XYZ file of C-alpha atoms in Angstrom:
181
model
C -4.879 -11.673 -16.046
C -8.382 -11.335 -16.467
C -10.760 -7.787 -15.990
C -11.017 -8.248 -12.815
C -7.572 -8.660 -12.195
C -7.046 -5.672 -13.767
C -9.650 -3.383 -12.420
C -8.175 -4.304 -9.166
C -4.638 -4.088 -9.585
C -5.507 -0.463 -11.057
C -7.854 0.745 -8.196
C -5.457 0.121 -5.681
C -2.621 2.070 -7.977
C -4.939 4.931 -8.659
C -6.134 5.128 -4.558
C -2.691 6.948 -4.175
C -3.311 9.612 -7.072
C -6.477 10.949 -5.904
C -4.316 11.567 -2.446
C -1.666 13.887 -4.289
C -4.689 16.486 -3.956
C -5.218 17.300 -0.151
C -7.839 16.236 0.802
C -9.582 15.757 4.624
C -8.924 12.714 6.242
C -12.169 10.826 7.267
C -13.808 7.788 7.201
C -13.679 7.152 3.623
C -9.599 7.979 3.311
C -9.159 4.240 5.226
C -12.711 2.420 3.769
C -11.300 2.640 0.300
C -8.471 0.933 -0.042
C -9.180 -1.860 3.057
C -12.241 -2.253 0.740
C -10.020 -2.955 -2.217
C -7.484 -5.442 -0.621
C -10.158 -7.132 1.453
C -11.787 -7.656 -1.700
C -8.589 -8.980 -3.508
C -7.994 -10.945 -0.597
C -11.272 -12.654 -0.481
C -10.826 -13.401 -4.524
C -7.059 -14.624 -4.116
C -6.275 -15.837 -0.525
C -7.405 -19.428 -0.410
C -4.783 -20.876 1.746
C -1.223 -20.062 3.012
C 0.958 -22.492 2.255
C 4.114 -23.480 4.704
C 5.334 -26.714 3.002
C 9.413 -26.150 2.050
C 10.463 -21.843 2.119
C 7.274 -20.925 1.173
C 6.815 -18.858 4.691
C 9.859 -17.153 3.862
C 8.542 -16.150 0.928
C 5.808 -14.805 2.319
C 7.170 -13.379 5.077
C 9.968 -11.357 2.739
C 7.248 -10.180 1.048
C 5.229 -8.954 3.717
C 7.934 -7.401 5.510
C 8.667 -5.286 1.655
C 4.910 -4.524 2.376
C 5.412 -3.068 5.641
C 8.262 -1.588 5.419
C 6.679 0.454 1.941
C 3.261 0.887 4.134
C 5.229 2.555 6.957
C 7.315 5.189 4.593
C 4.266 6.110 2.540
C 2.406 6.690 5.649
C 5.831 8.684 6.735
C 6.001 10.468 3.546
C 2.413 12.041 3.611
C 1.240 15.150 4.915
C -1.272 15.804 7.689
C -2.121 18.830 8.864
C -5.155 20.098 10.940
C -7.080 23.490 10.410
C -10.409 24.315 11.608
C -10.888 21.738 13.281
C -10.227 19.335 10.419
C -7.462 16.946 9.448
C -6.289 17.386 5.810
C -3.948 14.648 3.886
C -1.614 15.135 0.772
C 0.509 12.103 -0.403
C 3.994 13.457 -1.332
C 5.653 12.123 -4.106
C 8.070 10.039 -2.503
C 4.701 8.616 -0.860
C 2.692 8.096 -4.364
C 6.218 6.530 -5.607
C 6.469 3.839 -2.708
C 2.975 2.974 -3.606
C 3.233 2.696 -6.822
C 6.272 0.462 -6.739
C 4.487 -1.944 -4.127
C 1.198 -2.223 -5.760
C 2.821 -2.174 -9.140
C 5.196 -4.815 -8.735
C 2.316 -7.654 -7.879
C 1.185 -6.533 -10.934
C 4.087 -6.110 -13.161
C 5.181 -9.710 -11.732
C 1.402 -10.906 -12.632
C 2.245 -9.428 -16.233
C 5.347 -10.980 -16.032
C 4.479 -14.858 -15.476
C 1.531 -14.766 -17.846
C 3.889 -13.798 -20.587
C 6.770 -15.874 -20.287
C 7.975 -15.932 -16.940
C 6.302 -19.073 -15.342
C 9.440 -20.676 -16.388
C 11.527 -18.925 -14.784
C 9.317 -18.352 -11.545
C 9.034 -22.501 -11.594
C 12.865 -22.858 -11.775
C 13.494 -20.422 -9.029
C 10.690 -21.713 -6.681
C 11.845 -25.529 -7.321
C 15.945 -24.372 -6.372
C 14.337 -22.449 -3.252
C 12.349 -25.090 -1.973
C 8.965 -23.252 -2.630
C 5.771 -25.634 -2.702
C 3.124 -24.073 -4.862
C 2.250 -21.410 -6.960
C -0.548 -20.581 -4.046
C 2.341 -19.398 -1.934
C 3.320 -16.672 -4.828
C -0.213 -14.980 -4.780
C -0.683 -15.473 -0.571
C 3.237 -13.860 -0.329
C 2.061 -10.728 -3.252
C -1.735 -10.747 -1.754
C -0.659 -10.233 1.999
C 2.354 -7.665 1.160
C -0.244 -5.544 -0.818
C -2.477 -5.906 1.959
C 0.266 -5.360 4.359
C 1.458 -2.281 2.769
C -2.294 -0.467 2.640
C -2.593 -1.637 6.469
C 0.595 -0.400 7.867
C 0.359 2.690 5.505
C -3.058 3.764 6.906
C -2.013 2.732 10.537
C 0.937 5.203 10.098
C -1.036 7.796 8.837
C -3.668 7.044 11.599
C -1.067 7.258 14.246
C 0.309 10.666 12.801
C -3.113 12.483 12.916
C -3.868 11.254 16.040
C -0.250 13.728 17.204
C -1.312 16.242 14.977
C -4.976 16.832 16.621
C -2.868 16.912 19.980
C -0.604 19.758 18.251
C -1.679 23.235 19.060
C -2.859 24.369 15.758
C -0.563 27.918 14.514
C -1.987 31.323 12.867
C -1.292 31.683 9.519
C 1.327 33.245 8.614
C 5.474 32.345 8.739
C 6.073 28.520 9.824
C 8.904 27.875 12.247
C 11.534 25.912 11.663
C 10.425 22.961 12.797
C 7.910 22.510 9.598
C 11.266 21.332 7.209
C 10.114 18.085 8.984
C 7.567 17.491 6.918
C 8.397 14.909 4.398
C 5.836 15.129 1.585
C 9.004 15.944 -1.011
């Protein structure tokens, strides 16, 4: 892996800590990380293969990217006061990241120290092409996951600025659905 690899792999880890914070929701909450994985995508996505499985590859990968994009977004708080929309990450949330960004990474790790072997034996029984279609199957789930996560959370602020907004004071019953746990 080189620095860059790194630096990379580590911004998009550490996008989810600075959300365990609230913080308001604006502009910058969805530049960030789209800024990140466009950028990774740019560096890494040269081609996606379809010779032999590799599209199912990919496309397992992608849907573990969406399906961890749409229960972040899911697990994160929004909620609107004065006028503003405010976002906290739960941990379940910061955990589902963490596990999606970190595996591209751990798997990364992984091949550079010893598993190439093992990836090459796997991807020759399963019929997949190149190594190309590893990194476009771990590049698009990553940048699956930060799409789908952010569309989810855009989705869910756009019903909480139709919400009436409540006084301070007791919360009815109804707030035990929020699932930042």
């Amino acid at each position: 892996m080189t620095t860059t690899d790194w630096i990379t792999d580590i911004a998009l880890v550490l996008v989810v800590f600075r959300q365990l914070r609230e913080g308001r929701l604006d502009l910058r909450f969805y530049l960030v990380p789209l800024g990140i994985v466009a950028f990774v995508a740019s560096q890494y996505l040269h081609t996606v293969p379809s010779a032999g499985n590799d599209l199912v590859l990919i496309g397992a990968l992608v849907a573990a990217g969406a399906a961890l994009g749409v229960a972040g977004g899911v697990y994160t708080r929004i909620r609107g006061a004065d006028g503003h929309l405010f976002i906290k990450a739960g941990a379940v949330s910061a955990v589902l990241w963490v596990l999606g960004m970190g595996a591209r990474m751990g798997f990364q790790v992984w091949v550079d120290h010893g598993g190439a072997d093992d990836v090459g034996r796997f991807s020759a029984t399963h019929d997949i092409t190149t190594s190309q279609a590893w990194v476009a199957a771990f590049v698009l789930m990553a940048l699956t996951e930060v799409v789908t996560r952010l569309a989810t959370i855009f989705v869910r602020s756009r019903l909480v600025i139709r919400e009436p907004q409540l006084p301070a004071g007791p919360r009815p019953a109804a707030a035990a659905l929020d699932r930042t746990v």
